[in-house]
Amino acid sequence: MLQGKGDAAHEAAVAANVAMLMRLHGHEDLQANAQTVLEVLRSGSAYDRVTALAARG
């Protein structure tokens, strides 16, 4: 999924959860948050970020 190849149900579940976490950190608009999450997931940049963090140890 992090490489932009997840199915819609999994993407929606992740987007809903992350949107709520974003709200806890000051991003109030849940719909906009979920859209941002979906864009990041579908772009594959989430995978790039995770692998970069893992490489740092």
mmCIF file of N, CA and C in Angstrom:
data_model
loop_
_atom_site.group_PDB
_atom_site.id
_atom_site.type_symbol
_atom_site.label_atom_id
_atom_site.label_comp_id
_atom_site.label_asym_id
_atom_site.label_seq_id
_atom_site.Cartn_x
_atom_site.Cartn_y
_atom_site.Cartn_z
ATOM 1 N N MET A 1 0.818 -1.184 0.000
ATOM 2 C CA MET A 1 0.000 0.000 0.000
ATOM 3 C C MET A 1 0.870 1.259 0.000
ATOM 4 N N LEU A 2 1.977 1.242 0.709
ATOM 5 C CA LEU A 2 2.820 2.434 0.780
ATOM 6 C C LEU A 2 3.452 2.789 -0.556
ATOM 7 N N GLN A 3 3.464 1.843 -1.471
ATOM 8 C CA GLN A 3 4.025 2.097 -2.795
ATOM 9 C C GLN A 3 2.959 2.548 -3.788
ATOM 10 N N GLY A 4 1.777 2.857 -3.303
ATOM 11 C CA GLY A 4 0.710 3.337 -4.165
ATOM 12 C C GLY A 4 -0.073 2.246 -4.856
ATOM 13 N N LYS A 5 -0.014 1.023 -4.306
ATOM 14 C CA LYS A 5 -0.659 -0.115 -4.953
ATOM 15 C C LYS A 5 -1.682 -0.811 -4.060
ATOM 16 N N GLY A 6 -2.218 -0.110 -3.073
ATOM 17 C CA GLY A 6 -3.175 -0.729 -2.168
ATOM 18 C C GLY A 6 -4.576 -0.754 -2.739
ATOM 19 N N ASP A 7 -5.422 -1.609 -2.161
ATOM 20 C CA ASP A 7 -6.806 -1.598 -2.632
ATOM 21 C C ASP A 7 -7.581 -0.497 -1.903
ATOM 22 N N ALA A 8 -8.702 -0.133 -2.456
ATOM 23 C CA ALA A 8 -9.460 1.031 -1.986
ATOM 24 C C ALA A 8 -9.889 0.912 -0.526
ATOM 25 N N ALA A 9 -10.287 -0.279 -0.096
ATOM 26 C CA ALA A 9 -10.746 -0.449 1.288
ATOM 27 C C ALA A 9 -9.617 -0.206 2.279
ATOM 28 N N HIS A 10 -8.433 -0.713 1.979
ATOM 29 C CA HIS A 10 -7.292 -0.496 2.867
ATOM 30 C C HIS A 10 -6.875 0.968 2.876
ATOM 31 N N GLU A 11 -6.860 1.584 1.705
ATOM 32 C CA GLU A 11 -6.525 3.008 1.627
ATOM 33 C C GLU A 11 -7.502 3.834 2.460
ATOM 34 N N ALA A 12 -8.783 3.528 2.364
ATOM 35 C CA ALA A 12 -9.801 4.280 3.099
ATOM 36 C C ALA A 12 -9.625 4.118 4.605
ATOM 37 N N ALA A 13 -9.308 2.916 5.044
ATOM 38 C CA ALA A 13 -9.109 2.673 6.477
ATOM 39 C C ALA A 13 -7.910 3.454 6.997
ATOM 40 N N VAL A 14 -6.819 3.423 6.262
ATOM 41 C CA VAL A 14 -5.621 4.165 6.668
ATOM 42 C C VAL A 14 -5.910 5.663 6.642
ATOM 43 N N ALA A 15 -6.568 6.135 5.594
ATOM 44 C CA ALA A 15 -6.872 7.565 5.475
ATOM 45 C C ALA A 15 -7.733 8.048 6.640
ATOM 46 N N ALA A 16 -8.720 7.272 7.032
ATOM 47 C CA ALA A 16 -9.589 7.665 8.144
ATOM 48 C C ALA A 16 -8.811 7.754 9.448
ATOM 49 N N ASN A 17 -7.960 6.782 9.695
ATOM 50 C CA ASN A 17 -7.179 6.782 10.934
ATOM 51 C C ASN A 17 -6.160 7.908 10.971
ATOM 52 N N VAL A 18 -5.457 8.110 9.888
ATOM 53 C CA VAL A 18 -4.443 9.163 9.851
ATOM 54 C C VAL A 18 -5.105 10.543 9.876
ATOM 55 N N ALA A 19 -6.264 10.677 9.243
ATOM 56 C CA ALA A 19 -6.989 11.952 9.281
ATOM 57 C C ALA A 19 -7.320 12.342 10.718
ATOM 58 N N MET A 20 -7.712 11.363 11.526
ATOM 59 C CA MET A 20 -7.996 11.641 12.940
ATOM 60 C C MET A 20 -6.729 12.027 13.695
ATOM 61 N N LEU A 21 -5.622 11.356 13.411
ATOM 62 C CA LEU A 21 -4.353 11.722 14.050
ATOM 63 C C LEU A 21 -3.943 13.137 13.668
ATOM 64 N N MET A 22 -4.147 13.485 12.412
ATOM 65 C CA MET A 22 -3.824 14.839 11.963
ATOM 66 C C MET A 22 -4.678 15.866 12.704
ATOM 67 N N ARG A 23 -5.933 15.523 12.957
ATOM 68 C CA ARG A 23 -6.818 16.432 13.692
ATOM 69 C C ARG A 23 -6.296 16.677 15.100
ATOM 70 N N LEU A 24 -5.775 15.641 15.720
ATOM 71 C CA LEU A 24 -5.203 15.796 17.058
ATOM 72 C C LEU A 24 -4.012 16.742 17.066
ATOM 73 N N HIS A 25 -3.402 16.918 15.909
ATOM 74 C CA HIS A 25 -2.220 17.777 15.792
ATOM 75 C C HIS A 25 -2.526 19.084 15.073
ATOM 76 N N GLY A 26 -3.792 19.523 15.147
ATOM 77 C CA GLY A 26 -4.138 20.852 14.693
ATOM 78 C C GLY A 26 -4.707 20.991 13.297
ATOM 79 N N HIS A 27 -4.803 19.917 12.549
ATOM 80 C CA HIS A 27 -5.393 19.964 11.210
ATOM 81 C C HIS A 27 -6.859 19.550 11.356
ATOM 82 N N GLU A 28 -7.752 20.520 11.466
ATOM 83 C CA GLU A 28 -9.139 20.272 11.861
ATOM 84 C C GLU A 28 -10.021 19.629 10.796
ATOM 85 N N ASP A 29 -9.758 19.852 9.527
ATOM 86 C CA ASP A 29 -10.641 19.409 8.445
ATOM 87 C C ASP A 29 -10.392 17.936 8.110
ATOM 88 N N LEU A 30 -11.258 17.062 8.616
ATOM 89 C CA LEU A 30 -11.067 15.622 8.421
ATOM 90 C C LEU A 30 -11.108 15.219 6.950
ATOM 91 N N GLN A 31 -11.997 15.824 6.188
ATOM 92 C CA GLN A 31 -12.099 15.472 4.769
ATOM 93 C C GLN A 31 -10.823 15.863 4.026
ATOM 94 N N ALA A 32 -10.306 17.045 4.298
ATOM 95 C CA ALA A 32 -9.057 17.478 3.665
ATOM 96 C C ALA A 32 -7.896 16.601 4.117
ATOM 97 N N ASN A 33 -7.890 16.236 5.391
ATOM 98 C CA ASN A 33 -6.838 15.363 5.909
ATOM 99 C C ASN A 33 -6.849 14.020 5.193
ATOM 100 N N ALA A 34 -8.029 13.435 5.062
ATOM 101 C CA ALA A 34 -8.145 12.136 4.395
ATOM 102 C C ALA A 34 -7.698 12.234 2.941
ATOM 103 N N GLN A 35 -8.054 13.316 2.277
ATOM 104 C CA GLN A 35 -7.640 13.500 0.883
ATOM 105 C C GLN A 35 -6.121 13.599 0.778
ATOM 106 N N THR A 36 -5.504 14.318 1.708
ATOM 107 C CA THR A 36 -4.046 14.433 1.723
ATOM 108 C C THR A 36 -3.403 13.071 1.906
ATOM 109 N N VAL A 37 -3.938 12.292 2.832
ATOM 110 C CA VAL A 37 -3.402 10.951 3.079
ATOM 111 C C VAL A 37 -3.507 10.096 1.820
ATOM 112 N N LEU A 38 -4.651 10.123 1.165
ATOM 113 C CA LEU A 38 -4.827 9.331 -0.056
ATOM 114 C C LEU A 38 -3.843 9.758 -1.140
ATOM 115 N N GLU A 39 -3.621 11.052 -1.274
ATOM 116 C CA GLU A 39 -2.669 11.541 -2.273
ATOM 117 C C GLU A 39 -1.259 11.042 -1.980
ATOM 118 N N VAL A 40 -0.870 11.090 -0.708
ATOM 119 C CA VAL A 40 0.469 10.628 -0.327
ATOM 120 C C VAL A 40 0.599 9.126 -0.561
ATOM 121 N N LEU A 41 -0.400 8.364 -0.154
ATOM 122 C CA LEU A 41 -0.354 6.912 -0.355
ATOM 123 C C LEU A 41 -0.254 6.558 -1.834
ATOM 124 N N ARG A 42 -1.075 7.200 -2.636
ATOM 125 C CA ARG A 42 -1.124 6.866 -4.064
ATOM 126 C C ARG A 42 0.109 7.327 -4.824
ATOM 127 N N SER A 43 0.816 8.312 -4.296
ATOM 128 C CA SER A 43 2.011 8.819 -4.975
ATOM 129 C C SER A 43 3.219 7.911 -4.770
ATOM 130 N N GLY A 44 3.177 7.089 -3.727
ATOM 131 C CA GLY A 44 4.316 6.242 -3.405
ATOM 132 C C GLY A 44 5.326 6.928 -2.502
ATOM 133 N N SER A 45 5.114 8.197 -2.184
ATOM 134 C CA SER A 45 6.084 8.911 -1.353
ATOM 135 C C SER A 45 6.094 8.417 0.091
ATOM 136 N N ALA A 46 5.011 7.792 0.542
ATOM 137 C CA ALA A 46 4.995 7.226 1.893
ATOM 138 C C ALA A 46 6.040 6.119 2.010
ATOM 139 N N TYR A 47 6.146 5.302 0.988
ATOM 140 C CA TYR A 47 7.145 4.226 0.986
ATOM 141 C C TYR A 47 8.555 4.807 1.003
ATOM 142 N N ASP A 48 8.776 5.836 0.207
ATOM 143 C CA ASP A 48 10.093 6.470 0.172
ATOM 144 C C ASP A 48 10.476 7.004 1.545
ATOM 145 N N ARG A 49 9.529 7.603 2.231
ATOM 146 C CA ARG A 49 9.786 8.163 3.558
ATOM 147 C C ARG A 49 10.102 7.062 4.568
ATOM 148 N N VAL A 50 9.343 5.989 4.546
ATOM 149 C CA VAL A 50 9.575 4.884 5.483
ATOM 150 C C VAL A 50 10.939 4.245 5.239
ATOM 151 N N THR A 51 11.298 4.028 3.989
ATOM 152 C CA THR A 51 12.602 3.420 3.705
ATOM 153 C C THR A 51 13.738 4.361 4.087
ATOM 154 N N ALA A 52 13.552 5.663 3.918
ATOM 155 C CA ALA A 52 14.579 6.626 4.327
ATOM 156 C C ALA A 52 14.755 6.609 5.845
ATOM 157 N N LEU A 53 13.644 6.544 6.573
ATOM 158 C CA LEU A 53 13.730 6.475 8.034
ATOM 159 C C LEU A 53 14.382 5.175 8.490
ATOM 160 N N ALA A 54 14.055 4.073 7.841
ATOM 161 C CA ALA A 54 14.639 2.779 8.197
ATOM 162 C C ALA A 54 16.140 2.760 7.931
ATOM 163 N N ALA A 55 16.577 3.423 6.887
ATOM 164 C CA ALA A 55 17.999 3.449 6.546
ATOM 165 C C ALA A 55 18.811 4.221 7.585
ATOM 166 N N ARG A 56 18.163 5.141 8.276
ATOM 167 C CA ARG A 56 18.851 5.937 9.297
ATOM 168 C C ARG A 56 19.096 5.137 10.570
ATOM 169 N N GLY A 57 18.382 4.016 10.701
ATOM 170 C CA GLY A 57 18.592 3.155 11.856
ATOM 171 C C GLY A 57 17.668 3.459 12.912
#
